């Protein structure tokens, strides 16, 4: 197969590992900087042009779109879809996954376990919003934050109110969520490929930190998931229309609850902690699925 890894940086661990895994299995793999791609969108025969030459003959793409480049990155993925090229994740599914509220709405529709979550626009409704999630302590999140930035734990009603007012005064979109205290500052990252969880780690935040993000000093270790956790992760990826996803769960008193579903999950932390060849599993997934006509996204919403 001829495979393109859409990434702005060929030196990143995940990009390098995907290239290596593809080449090791006898495929031709090229890293394409999607920000350098351009397109003639009115042409009857859709094309992507890269460094002056049309990209031709690709069987599959693996998009690794950065959170700050979603708009242009998904446009490039869409153009490949128009050309009939198989993608590990469809453009629409990537766009959905970048909005936490949209993500939770789709998961809720499927009956997947979630922390009680509220969302409102007007600051006149703050009391009602706080009560919706059962009062303080509660978590306030910027809708498009990543790596734990913009995730705040408000321990009291008054703090919650001030933080919500401050975010709203900056016109930030936020959601308000029940605090899952019993998770103890840990979450589970489940790496889904196709309809299976192929690797899972538990991430534990440093002492005194409720956020477990590795970028914030969290530590990762291999973990065995319960059958319910596995099926929650797989159903979540499916509900979002993602074929490759990092599903983050918290262990709550009422079973696994989903935090978010990531469409370009990093490979380094999970490969190091589990020893699983995650990049190899992604290439093997392509080997099984390319050419089966599953190009389009089928999620409504
Ligand atoms: P980001 O996308 O910025 O990583 P998350 O929503 O995943 O934001 O939150 C970051 C971390 O904060 C999570 O991995 C989890 O450890 C912790 N966290 C988030 N929401 C809650 C919650 N409702 N209850 C308990 N811990 C939470």
PDB file of C-alpha atoms and ligand atoms in Angstrom:
ATOM      1  CA  UNK A   1       0.000   0.000   0.000  1.00  0.00           C
ATOM      2  CA  UNK A   2       0.923   3.619  -0.379  1.00  0.00           C
ATOM      3  CA  UNK A   3       0.197   5.422   2.879  1.00  0.00           C
ATOM      4  CA  UNK A   4       0.415   9.113   3.814  1.00  0.00           C
ATOM      5  CA  UNK A   5       0.894  10.193   7.425  1.00  0.00           C
ATOM      6  CA  UNK A   6      -0.520  13.726   7.635  1.00  0.00           C
ATOM      7  CA  UNK A   7       1.706  15.443  10.163  1.00  0.00           C
ATOM      8  CA  UNK A   8       3.454  18.806  10.417  1.00  0.00           C
ATOM      9  CA  UNK A   9       6.552  17.260  11.974  1.00  0.00           C
ATOM     10  CA  UNK A  10       8.283  14.093  10.707  1.00  0.00           C
ATOM     11  CA  UNK A  11      10.490  14.022  13.817  1.00  0.00           C
ATOM     12  CA  UNK A  12       7.605  13.515  16.281  1.00  0.00           C
ATOM     13  CA  UNK A  13       7.635  10.113  17.988  1.00  0.00           C
ATOM     14  CA  UNK A  14       4.149   9.115  16.768  1.00  0.00           C
ATOM     15  CA  UNK A  15       4.895  10.151  13.181  1.00  0.00           C
ATOM     16  CA  UNK A  16       8.225   8.296  13.129  1.00  0.00           C
ATOM     17  CA  UNK A  17       6.747   5.145  14.621  1.00  0.00           C
ATOM     18  CA  UNK A  18       3.906   5.038  12.077  1.00  0.00           C
ATOM     19  CA  UNK A  19       6.378   5.407   9.193  1.00  0.00           C
ATOM     20  CA  UNK A  20       8.601   2.681  10.634  1.00  0.00           C
ATOM     21  CA  UNK A  21       5.683   0.315  11.270  1.00  0.00           C
ATOM     22  CA  UNK A  22       4.395   0.805   7.691  1.00  0.00           C
ATOM     23  CA  UNK A  23       7.786   0.313   6.061  1.00  0.00           C
ATOM     24  CA  UNK A  24       8.487  -2.735   8.191  1.00  0.00           C
ATOM     25  CA  UNK A  25       5.349  -4.308   6.733  1.00  0.00           C
ATOM     26  CA  UNK A  26       6.410  -3.565   3.168  1.00  0.00           C
ATOM     27  CA  UNK A  27       4.377  -0.399   2.513  1.00  0.00           C
ATOM     28  CA  UNK A  28       5.465   2.893   1.001  1.00  0.00           C
ATOM     29  CA  UNK A  29       4.908   5.576   3.642  1.00  0.00           C
ATOM     30  CA  UNK A  30       5.266   9.309   3.115  1.00  0.00           C
ATOM     31  CA  UNK A  31       4.940  12.062   5.735  1.00  0.00           C
ATOM     32  CA  UNK A  32       2.901  14.933   4.302  1.00  0.00           C
ATOM     33  CA  UNK A  33       2.767  18.316   6.013  1.00  0.00           C
ATOM     34  CA  UNK A  34      -0.944  19.023   5.600  1.00  0.00           C
ATOM     35  CA  UNK A  35      -0.390  22.753   6.167  1.00  0.00           C
ATOM     36  CA  UNK A  36       1.673  22.771   2.949  1.00  0.00           C
ATOM     37  CA  UNK A  37      -1.042  21.026   0.931  1.00  0.00           C
ATOM     38  CA  UNK A  38      -3.243  23.082  -1.349  1.00  0.00           C
ATOM     39  CA  UNK A  39      -6.275  22.204  -3.391  1.00  0.00           C
ATOM     40  CA  UNK A  40      -8.320  23.189  -6.379  1.00  0.00           C
ATOM     41  CA  UNK A  41     -11.731  22.531  -4.894  1.00  0.00           C
ATOM     42  CA  UNK A  42     -13.680  23.358  -8.053  1.00  0.00           C
ATOM     43  CA  UNK A  43     -11.968  20.708 -10.126  1.00  0.00           C
ATOM     44  CA  UNK A  44     -14.197  17.769 -11.172  1.00  0.00           C
ATOM     45  CA  UNK A  45     -11.319  15.504 -10.363  1.00  0.00           C
ATOM     46  CA  UNK A  46     -10.392  16.291  -6.751  1.00  0.00           C
ATOM     47  CA  UNK A  47      -6.668  16.638  -6.097  1.00  0.00           C
ATOM     48  CA  UNK A  48      -4.319  17.586  -3.314  1.00  0.00           C
ATOM     49  CA  UNK A  49      -1.195  19.429  -4.401  1.00  0.00           C
ATOM     50  CA  UNK A  50       1.959  19.213  -2.331  1.00  0.00           C
ATOM     51  CA  UNK A  51       5.162  21.057  -3.134  1.00  0.00           C
ATOM     52  CA  UNK A  52       3.879  21.758  -6.648  1.00  0.00           C
ATOM     53  CA  UNK A  53       2.981  18.117  -7.438  1.00  0.00           C
ATOM     54  CA  UNK A  54      -0.421  16.387  -7.179  1.00  0.00           C
ATOM     55  CA  UNK A  55      -0.506  13.600  -4.593  1.00  0.00           C
ATOM     56  CA  UNK A  56      -1.494  10.476  -6.445  1.00  0.00           C
ATOM     57  CA  UNK A  57      -1.943   6.776  -5.909  1.00  0.00           C
ATOM     58  CA  UNK A  58      -2.451   6.816  -2.123  1.00  0.00           C
ATOM     59  CA  UNK A  59      -4.470   3.943  -0.661  1.00  0.00           C
ATOM     60  CA  UNK A  60      -4.765   5.358   2.851  1.00  0.00           C
ATOM     61  CA  UNK A  61      -4.026   8.355   5.029  1.00  0.00           C
ATOM     62  CA  UNK A  62      -3.335   8.520   8.755  1.00  0.00           C
ATOM     63  CA  UNK A  63      -4.267  12.041   9.864  1.00  0.00           C
ATOM     64  CA  UNK A  64      -2.374  13.393  12.894  1.00  0.00           C
ATOM     65  CA  UNK A  65      -4.023  16.809  13.020  1.00  0.00           C
ATOM     66  CA  UNK A  66      -2.880  19.204  15.748  1.00  0.00           C
ATOM     67  CA  UNK A  67      -5.605  20.688  17.951  1.00  0.00           C
ATOM     68  CA  UNK A  68      -4.806  24.213  16.752  1.00  0.00           C
ATOM     69  CA  UNK A  69      -4.978  23.219  13.065  1.00  0.00           C
ATOM     70  CA  UNK A  70      -8.341  21.438  13.000  1.00  0.00           C
ATOM     71  CA  UNK A  71      -9.936  23.711  10.407  1.00  0.00           C
ATOM     72  CA  UNK A  72      -7.318  23.389   7.677  1.00  0.00           C
ATOM     73  CA  UNK A  73      -6.281  19.873   8.629  1.00  0.00           C
ATOM     74  CA  UNK A  74      -9.808  18.483   8.310  1.00  0.00           C
ATOM     75  CA  UNK A  75     -10.238  20.282   4.951  1.00  0.00           C
ATOM     76  CA  UNK A  76      -7.205  18.375   3.645  1.00  0.00           C
ATOM     77  CA  UNK A  77      -8.541  15.076   5.041  1.00  0.00           C
ATOM     78  CA  UNK A  78     -11.920  15.808   3.390  1.00  0.00           C
ATOM     79  CA  UNK A  79     -10.220  16.341   0.047  1.00  0.00           C
ATOM     80  CA  UNK A  80      -8.551  12.920   0.332  1.00  0.00           C
ATOM     81  CA  UNK A  81     -11.989  11.454   1.162  1.00  0.00           C
ATOM     82  CA  UNK A  82     -13.358  13.043  -2.029  1.00  0.00           C
ATOM     83  CA  UNK A  83     -10.575  11.260  -3.888  1.00  0.00           C
ATOM     84  CA  UNK A  84     -11.809   7.970  -2.393  1.00  0.00           C
ATOM     85  CA  UNK A  85      -8.754   7.488  -0.167  1.00  0.00           C
ATOM     86  CA  UNK A  86      -9.342   5.499   3.041  1.00  0.00           C
ATOM     87  CA  UNK A  87      -8.607   7.413   6.243  1.00  0.00           C
ATOM     88  CA  UNK A  88      -8.083   6.040   9.742  1.00  0.00           C
ATOM     89  CA  UNK A  89     -10.364   8.854  10.927  1.00  0.00           C
ATOM     90  CA  UNK A  90     -12.911  10.699   8.778  1.00  0.00           C
ATOM     91  CA  UNK A  91     -12.713  14.510   8.683  1.00  0.00           C
ATOM     92  CA  UNK A  92     -16.123  14.978  10.302  1.00  0.00           C
ATOM     93  CA  UNK A  93     -15.253  12.673  13.166  1.00  0.00           C
ATOM     94  CA  UNK A  94     -12.043  14.639  13.822  1.00  0.00           C
ATOM     95  CA  UNK A  95     -13.996  17.926  13.867  1.00  0.00           C
ATOM     96  CA  UNK A  96     -16.578  16.510  16.289  1.00  0.00           C
ATOM     97  CA  UNK A  97     -13.921  15.179  18.637  1.00  0.00           C
ATOM     98  CA  UNK A  98     -12.421  18.656  18.988  1.00  0.00           C
ATOM     99  CA  UNK A  99     -15.510  20.044  20.672  1.00  0.00           C
ATOM    100  CA  UNK A 100     -16.044  18.572  24.139  1.00  0.00           C
ATOM    101  CA  UNK A 101     -19.698  19.519  24.245  1.00  0.00           C
ATOM    102  CA  UNK A 102     -20.493  17.947  20.876  1.00  0.00           C
ATOM    103  CA  UNK A 103     -18.580  14.857  21.924  1.00  0.00           C
ATOM    104  CA  UNK A 104     -20.584  14.500  25.169  1.00  0.00           C
ATOM    105  CA  UNK A 105     -23.886  15.070  23.350  1.00  0.00           C
ATOM    106  CA  UNK A 106     -23.168  12.181  20.967  1.00  0.00           C
ATOM    107  CA  UNK A 107     -22.020   9.879  23.782  1.00  0.00           C
ATOM    108  CA  UNK A 108     -25.108  10.703  25.879  1.00  0.00           C
ATOM    109  CA  UNK A 109     -27.342   9.785  22.945  1.00  0.00           C
ATOM    110  CA  UNK A 110     -25.783   6.308  22.953  1.00  0.00           C
ATOM    111  CA  UNK A 111     -26.367   5.928  26.699  1.00  0.00           C
ATOM    112  CA  UNK A 112     -22.633   5.898  27.492  1.00  0.00           C
ATOM    113  CA  UNK A 113     -21.691   6.704  31.128  1.00  0.00           C
ATOM    114  CA  UNK A 114     -20.683  10.362  31.597  1.00  0.00           C
ATOM    115  CA  UNK A 115     -20.124  12.705  34.530  1.00  0.00           C
ATOM    116  CA  UNK A 116     -23.254  14.847  35.024  1.00  0.00           C
ATOM    117  CA  UNK A 117     -22.489  17.842  32.814  1.00  0.00           C
ATOM    118  CA  UNK A 118     -24.144  21.229  32.280  1.00  0.00           C
ATOM    119  CA  UNK A 119     -23.705  23.928  29.673  1.00  0.00           C
ATOM    120  CA  UNK A 120     -25.158  27.416  29.462  1.00  0.00           C
ATOM    121  CA  UNK A 121     -24.479  30.639  27.660  1.00  0.00           C
ATOM    122  CA  UNK A 122     -25.920  33.316  29.906  1.00  0.00           C
ATOM    123  CA  UNK A 123     -24.356  34.306  33.233  1.00  0.00           C
ATOM    124  CA  UNK A 124     -27.891  34.909  34.534  1.00  0.00           C
ATOM    125  CA  UNK A 125     -28.331  31.146  34.783  1.00  0.00           C
ATOM    126  CA  UNK A 126     -25.211  30.313  36.829  1.00  0.00           C
ATOM    127  CA  UNK A 127     -27.046  29.169  39.975  1.00  0.00           C
ATOM    128  CA  UNK A 128     -29.241  26.822  37.972  1.00  0.00           C
ATOM    129  CA  UNK A 129     -26.209  25.499  36.114  1.00  0.00           C
ATOM    130  CA  UNK A 130     -24.310  24.744  39.334  1.00  0.00           C
ATOM    131  CA  UNK A 131     -27.359  23.011  40.794  1.00  0.00           C
ATOM    132  CA  UNK A 132     -27.762  20.869  37.641  1.00  0.00           C
ATOM    133  CA  UNK A 133     -24.498  19.108  38.411  1.00  0.00           C
ATOM    134  CA  UNK A 134     -25.254  18.745  42.123  1.00  0.00           C
ATOM    135  CA  UNK A 135     -23.436  21.822  43.478  1.00  0.00           C
ATOM    136  CA  UNK A 136     -19.781  22.155  44.565  1.00  0.00           C
ATOM    137  CA  UNK A 137     -17.210  20.707  44.364  1.00  0.00           C
ATOM    138  CA  UNK A 138     -17.389  20.772  40.599  1.00  0.00           C
ATOM    139  CA  UNK A 139     -15.155  20.954  37.550  1.00  0.00           C
ATOM    140  CA  UNK A 140     -15.283  23.828  35.060  1.00  0.00           C
ATOM    141  CA  UNK A 141     -13.783  23.272  31.609  1.00  0.00           C
ATOM    142  CA  UNK A 142     -12.994  25.426  28.631  1.00  0.00           C
ATOM    143  CA  UNK A 143     -14.737  23.793  25.694  1.00  0.00           C
ATOM    144  CA  UNK A 144     -11.677  23.697  23.473  1.00  0.00           C
ATOM    145  CA  UNK A 145      -8.901  23.301  26.045  1.00  0.00           C
ATOM    146  CA  UNK A 146      -6.297  20.520  25.781  1.00  0.00           C
ATOM    147  CA  UNK A 147      -3.621  18.998  28.003  1.00  0.00           C
ATOM    148  CA  UNK A 148      -5.549  19.936  31.129  1.00  0.00           C
ATOM    149  CA  UNK A 149      -5.278  23.674  30.518  1.00  0.00           C
ATOM    150  CA  UNK A 150      -8.580  25.386  31.295  1.00  0.00           C
ATOM    151  CA  UNK A 151      -9.796  22.555  33.568  1.00  0.00           C
ATOM    152  CA  UNK A 152     -10.514  23.992  37.011  1.00  0.00           C
ATOM    153  CA  UNK A 153     -11.694  22.318  40.217  1.00  0.00           C
ATOM    154  CA  UNK A 154     -13.964  24.661  42.181  1.00  0.00           C
ATOM    155  CA  UNK A 155     -14.297  23.383  45.744  1.00  0.00           C
ATOM    156  CA  UNK A 156     -17.016  25.754  46.896  1.00  0.00           C
ATOM    157  CA  UNK A 157     -20.163  27.244  45.442  1.00  0.00           C
ATOM    158  CA  UNK A 158     -18.707  30.763  45.624  1.00  0.00           C
ATOM    159  CA  UNK A 159     -15.480  29.793  43.806  1.00  0.00           C
ATOM    160  CA  UNK A 160     -17.505  28.014  41.147  1.00  0.00           C
ATOM    161  CA  UNK A 161     -19.625  31.089  40.623  1.00  0.00           C
ATOM    162  CA  UNK A 162     -16.635  33.461  40.374  1.00  0.00           C
ATOM    163  CA  UNK A 163     -14.728  31.204  37.972  1.00  0.00           C
ATOM    164  CA  UNK A 164     -17.761  30.762  35.704  1.00  0.00           C
ATOM    165  CA  UNK A 165     -18.349  34.524  35.701  1.00  0.00           C
ATOM    166  CA  UNK A 166     -14.696  35.199  34.907  1.00  0.00           C
ATOM    167  CA  UNK A 167     -14.626  32.742  31.976  1.00  0.00           C
ATOM    168  CA  UNK A 168     -17.908  34.098  30.627  1.00  0.00           C
ATOM    169  CA  UNK A 169     -16.629  37.694  30.904  1.00  0.00           C
ATOM    170  CA  UNK A 170     -13.839  36.597  28.526  1.00  0.00           C
ATOM    171  CA  UNK A 171     -16.509  35.124  26.200  1.00  0.00           C
ATOM    172  CA  UNK A 172     -15.072  31.642  26.715  1.00  0.00           C
ATOM    173  CA  UNK A 173     -17.401  28.683  26.165  1.00  0.00           C
ATOM    174  CA  UNK A 174     -17.347  26.400  29.173  1.00  0.00           C
ATOM    175  CA  UNK A 175     -19.007  23.341  30.544  1.00  0.00           C
ATOM    176  CA  UNK A 176     -19.597  22.483  34.174  1.00  0.00           C
ATOM    177  CA  UNK A 177     -19.203  18.942  35.420  1.00  0.00           C
ATOM    178  CA  UNK A 178     -19.765  16.805  38.492  1.00  0.00           C
ATOM    179  CA  UNK A 179     -16.380  16.224  40.208  1.00  0.00           C
ATOM    180  CA  UNK A 180     -15.519  12.512  40.262  1.00  0.00           C
ATOM    181  CA  UNK A 181     -13.544  12.642  43.492  1.00  0.00           C
ATOM    182  CA  UNK A 182     -13.289   8.863  43.843  1.00  0.00           C
ATOM    183  CA  UNK A 183     -11.144   8.732  40.654  1.00  0.00           C
ATOM    184  CA  UNK A 184      -8.349   9.989  42.945  1.00  0.00           C
ATOM    185  CA  UNK A 185      -6.588  12.095  40.311  1.00  0.00           C
ATOM    186  CA  UNK A 186      -6.263   9.140  37.920  1.00  0.00           C
ATOM    187  CA  UNK A 187      -7.809   8.392  34.553  1.00  0.00           C
ATOM    188  CA  UNK A 188      -7.627   5.526  32.063  1.00  0.00           C
ATOM    189  CA  UNK A 189      -6.472   6.073  28.488  1.00  0.00           C
ATOM    190  CA  UNK A 190      -7.908   3.329  26.293  1.00  0.00           C
ATOM    191  CA  UNK A 191      -6.411   3.115  22.823  1.00  0.00           C
ATOM    192  CA  UNK A 192      -9.071   1.893  20.402  1.00  0.00           C
ATOM    193  CA  UNK A 193      -8.251   0.591  16.921  1.00  0.00           C
ATOM    194  CA  UNK A 194     -11.264  -0.602  14.924  1.00  0.00           C
ATOM    195  CA  UNK A 195     -13.557  -2.371  17.361  1.00  0.00           C
ATOM    196  CA  UNK A 196     -10.954  -3.309  19.970  1.00  0.00           C
ATOM    197  CA  UNK A 197      -9.023  -1.713  22.804  1.00  0.00           C
ATOM    198  CA  UNK A 198      -5.450  -2.641  21.887  1.00  0.00           C
ATOM    199  CA  UNK A 199      -3.674  -1.000  24.854  1.00  0.00           C
ATOM    200  CA  UNK A 200      -4.661   0.786  28.055  1.00  0.00           C
ATOM    201  CA  UNK A 201      -2.845   2.799  30.683  1.00  0.00           C
ATOM    202  CA  UNK A 202      -3.729   4.411  33.955  1.00  0.00           C
ATOM    203  CA  UNK A 203      -2.443   7.957  34.331  1.00  0.00           C
ATOM    204  CA  UNK A 204      -2.010   9.298  37.825  1.00  0.00           C
ATOM    205  CA  UNK A 205      -1.530  13.002  38.491  1.00  0.00           C
ATOM    206  CA  UNK A 206       1.145  14.167  40.932  1.00  0.00           C
ATOM    207  CA  UNK A 207       0.272  14.516  44.633  1.00  0.00           C
ATOM    208  CA  UNK A 208      -2.378  17.187  45.173  1.00  0.00           C
ATOM    209  CA  UNK A 209      -3.295  17.419  41.453  1.00  0.00           C
ATOM    210  CA  UNK A 210      -6.708  16.187  40.288  1.00  0.00           C
ATOM    211  CA  UNK A 211      -5.662  16.297  36.609  1.00  0.00           C
ATOM    212  CA  UNK A 212      -3.808  13.226  35.389  1.00  0.00           C
ATOM    213  CA  UNK A 213      -2.435  14.639  32.091  1.00  0.00           C
ATOM    214  CA  UNK A 214       1.088  13.383  31.347  1.00  0.00           C
ATOM    215  CA  UNK A 215       1.935  16.905  30.165  1.00  0.00           C
ATOM    216  CA  UNK A 216       1.201  18.050  33.721  1.00  0.00           C
ATOM    217  CA  UNK A 217       3.570  15.571  35.338  1.00  0.00           C
ATOM    218  CA  UNK A 218       1.218  12.573  35.483  1.00  0.00           C
ATOM    219  CA  UNK A 219       2.705   9.044  35.540  1.00  0.00           C
ATOM    220  CA  UNK A 220       1.524   6.211  33.317  1.00  0.00           C
ATOM    221  CA  UNK A 221       1.306   2.500  34.040  1.00  0.00           C
ATOM    222  CA  UNK A 222      -0.143  -0.460  32.196  1.00  0.00           C
ATOM    223  CA  UNK A 223      -3.604  -1.464  33.388  1.00  0.00           C
ATOM    224  CA  UNK A 224      -6.091  -4.264  32.827  1.00  0.00           C
ATOM    225  CA  UNK A 225      -9.547  -2.961  31.971  1.00  0.00           C
ATOM    226  CA  UNK A 226     -12.820  -4.478  33.123  1.00  0.00           C
ATOM    227  CA  UNK A 227     -15.135  -5.760  30.371  1.00  0.00           C
ATOM    228  CA  UNK A 228     -17.433  -2.774  31.040  1.00  0.00           C
ATOM    229  CA  UNK A 229     -14.530  -0.332  30.602  1.00  0.00           C
ATOM    230  CA  UNK A 230     -13.517  -2.015  27.354  1.00  0.00           C
ATOM    231  CA  UNK A 231     -16.976  -1.886  25.899  1.00  0.00           C
ATOM    232  CA  UNK A 232     -17.451   1.737  27.017  1.00  0.00           C
ATOM    233  CA  UNK A 233     -14.247   2.721  25.200  1.00  0.00           C
ATOM    234  CA  UNK A 234     -15.163   0.881  22.000  1.00  0.00           C
ATOM    235  CA  UNK A 235     -18.732   2.220  21.981  1.00  0.00           C
ATOM    236  CA  UNK A 236     -17.447   5.768  22.551  1.00  0.00           C
ATOM    237  CA  UNK A 237     -15.096   5.651  19.567  1.00  0.00           C
ATOM    238  CA  UNK A 238     -17.905   4.230  17.453  1.00  0.00           C
ATOM    239  CA  UNK A 239     -20.395   6.893  18.593  1.00  0.00           C
ATOM    240  CA  UNK A 240     -17.926   9.540  17.411  1.00  0.00           C
ATOM    241  CA  UNK A 241     -17.238   7.795  14.087  1.00  0.00           C
ATOM    242  CA  UNK A 242     -13.537   7.330  14.980  1.00  0.00           C
ATOM    243  CA  UNK A 243     -11.654   4.183  13.971  1.00  0.00           C
ATOM    244  CA  UNK A 244      -8.505   5.124  15.860  1.00  0.00           C
ATOM    245  CA  UNK A 245      -9.130   6.913  19.150  1.00  0.00           C
ATOM    246  CA  UNK A 246      -7.829   7.546  22.638  1.00  0.00           C
ATOM    247  CA  UNK A 247     -10.801   7.282  24.983  1.00  0.00           C
ATOM    248  CA  UNK A 248     -10.272   8.761  28.454  1.00  0.00           C
ATOM    249  CA  UNK A 249     -12.334   7.245  31.276  1.00  0.00           C
ATOM    250  CA  UNK A 250     -12.639   7.889  34.984  1.00  0.00           C
ATOM    251  CA  UNK A 251     -13.483   5.131  37.447  1.00  0.00           C
ATOM    252  CA  UNK A 252     -16.530   6.506  39.250  1.00  0.00           C
ATOM    253  CA  UNK A 253     -18.802   5.000  41.906  1.00  0.00           C
ATOM    254  CA  UNK A 254     -21.389   4.532  39.179  1.00  0.00           C
ATOM    255  CA  UNK A 255     -19.102   2.744  36.711  1.00  0.00           C
ATOM    256  CA  UNK A 256     -16.793   4.071  33.988  1.00  0.00           C
ATOM    257  CA  UNK A 257     -17.510   7.626  32.823  1.00  0.00           C
ATOM    258  CA  UNK A 258     -16.013   9.150  29.680  1.00  0.00           C
ATOM    259  CA  UNK A 259     -14.036  12.395  29.854  1.00  0.00           C
ATOM    260  CA  UNK A 260     -13.225  12.767  26.215  1.00  0.00           C
ATOM    261  CA  UNK A 261     -12.415  11.007  22.986  1.00  0.00           C
ATOM    262  CA  UNK A 262      -9.204  12.009  21.241  1.00  0.00           C
ATOM    263  CA  UNK A 263      -8.789  11.626  17.476  1.00  0.00           C
ATOM    264  CA  UNK A 264      -4.969  11.940  17.316  1.00  0.00           C
ATOM    265  CA  UNK A 265      -3.898  10.107  20.469  1.00  0.00           C
ATOM    266  CA  UNK A 266      -0.164  10.136  21.185  1.00  0.00           C
ATOM    267  CA  UNK A 267       1.728   6.845  20.853  1.00  0.00           C
ATOM    268  CA  UNK A 268       4.790   7.475  22.987  1.00  0.00           C
ATOM    269  CA  UNK A 269       3.358   7.266  26.520  1.00  0.00           C
ATOM    270  CA  UNK A 270       1.191   4.232  25.801  1.00  0.00           C
ATOM    271  CA  UNK A 271       3.830   2.273  23.842  1.00  0.00           C
ATOM    272  CA  UNK A 272       6.410   2.915  26.566  1.00  0.00           C
ATOM    273  CA  UNK A 273       4.116   1.893  29.433  1.00  0.00           C
ATOM    274  CA  UNK A 274       2.532  -1.172  27.817  1.00  0.00           C
ATOM    275  CA  UNK A 275       5.137  -2.449  25.351  1.00  0.00           C
ATOM    276  CA  UNK A 276       2.324  -2.813  22.788  1.00  0.00           C
ATOM    277  CA  UNK A 277       3.271  -1.993  19.187  1.00  0.00           C
ATOM    278  CA  UNK A 278       0.394   0.493  18.783  1.00  0.00           C
ATOM    279  CA  UNK A 279       1.709   1.895  15.483  1.00  0.00           C
ATOM    280  CA  UNK A 280       1.924  -1.651  14.090  1.00  0.00           C
ATOM    281  CA  UNK A 281      -1.699  -2.313  15.082  1.00  0.00           C
ATOM    282  CA  UNK A 282      -2.794   0.834  13.194  1.00  0.00           C
ATOM    283  CA  UNK A 283      -0.996  -0.309  10.033  1.00  0.00           C
ATOM    284  CA  UNK A 284      -2.498  -3.805  10.386  1.00  0.00           C
ATOM    285  CA  UNK A 285      -5.933  -2.205  10.725  1.00  0.00           C
ATOM    286  CA  UNK A 286      -5.330  -0.432   7.396  1.00  0.00           C
ATOM    287  CA  UNK A 287      -4.221  -3.723   5.811  1.00  0.00           C
ATOM    288  CA  UNK A 288      -7.555  -5.276   6.814  1.00  0.00           C
ATOM    289  CA  UNK A 289      -9.821  -2.384   5.907  1.00  0.00           C
ATOM    290  CA  UNK A 290      -8.480  -0.504   2.903  1.00  0.00           C
ATOM    291  CA  UNK A 291     -10.521  -1.233  -0.190  1.00  0.00           C
ATOM    292  CA  UNK A 292     -13.658  -2.266   1.679  1.00  0.00           C
ATOM    293  CA  UNK A 293     -15.592   0.862   0.710  1.00  0.00           C
ATOM    294  CA  UNK A 294     -15.805   2.297   4.232  1.00  0.00           C
ATOM    295  CA  UNK A 295     -14.729   5.748   3.236  1.00  0.00           C
ATOM    296  CA  UNK A 296     -17.679   7.784   4.441  1.00  0.00           C
ATOM    297  CA  UNK A 297     -18.730   8.928   7.885  1.00  0.00           C
ATOM    298  CA  UNK A 298     -22.122   7.555   8.926  1.00  0.00           C
ATOM    299  CA  UNK A 299     -22.808   9.355  12.208  1.00  0.00           C
ATOM    300  CA  UNK A 300     -25.796  11.685  12.281  1.00  0.00           C
ATOM    301  CA  UNK A 301     -25.036  14.778  14.304  1.00  0.00           C
TER     302      UNK A 301
HETATM  303  P1  LIG B   1      -8.020  17.964  28.562  1.00  0.00           P
HETATM  304  O1  LIG B   1      -8.705  17.653  27.282  1.00  0.00           O
HETATM  305  O2  LIG B   1      -7.531  19.378  28.621  1.00  0.00           O
HETATM  306  O3  LIG B   1      -7.004  16.933  28.952  1.00  0.00           O
HETATM  307  P2  LIG B   1      -9.929  16.741  30.369  1.00  0.00           P
HETATM  308  O4  LIG B   1     -11.365  17.020  30.309  1.00  0.00           O
HETATM  309  O5  LIG B   1      -9.453  15.424  29.851  1.00  0.00           O
HETATM  310  O6  LIG B   1      -9.143  17.938  29.669  1.00  0.00           O
HETATM  311  O7  LIG B   1      -9.451  16.910  31.874  1.00  0.00           O
HETATM  312  C1  LIG B   1      -8.080  16.800  32.273  1.00  0.00           C
HETATM  313  C2  LIG B   1      -7.952  15.863  33.464  1.00  0.00           C
HETATM  314  O8  LIG B   1      -8.640  16.392  34.597  1.00  0.00           O
HETATM  315  C3  LIG B   1      -8.597  14.496  33.225  1.00  0.00           C
HETATM  316  O9  LIG B   1      -7.697  13.621  32.575  1.00  0.00           O
HETATM  317  C4  LIG B   1      -8.935  14.043  34.640  1.00  0.00           C
HETATM  318  O10 LIG B   1      -7.801  13.483  35.279  1.00  0.00           O
HETATM  319  C5  LIG B   1      -9.279  15.356  35.332  1.00  0.00           C
HETATM  320  N1  LIG B   1     -10.747  15.579  35.293  1.00  0.00           N
HETATM  321  C6  LIG B   1     -11.421  16.165  34.276  1.00  0.00           C
HETATM  322  N2  LIG B   1     -12.759  16.208  34.544  1.00  0.00           N
HETATM  323  C7  LIG B   1     -12.916  15.638  35.751  1.00  0.00           C
HETATM  324  C8  LIG B   1     -14.084  15.382  36.577  1.00  0.00           C
HETATM  325  N3  LIG B   1     -15.307  15.722  36.187  1.00  0.00           N
HETATM  326  N4  LIG B   1     -13.883  14.760  37.769  1.00  0.00           N
HETATM  327  C9  LIG B   1     -12.622  14.396  38.150  1.00  0.00           C
HETATM  328  N5  LIG B   1     -11.503  14.625  37.444  1.00  0.00           N
HETATM  329  C10 LIG B   1     -11.641  15.232  36.240  1.00  0.00           C
END
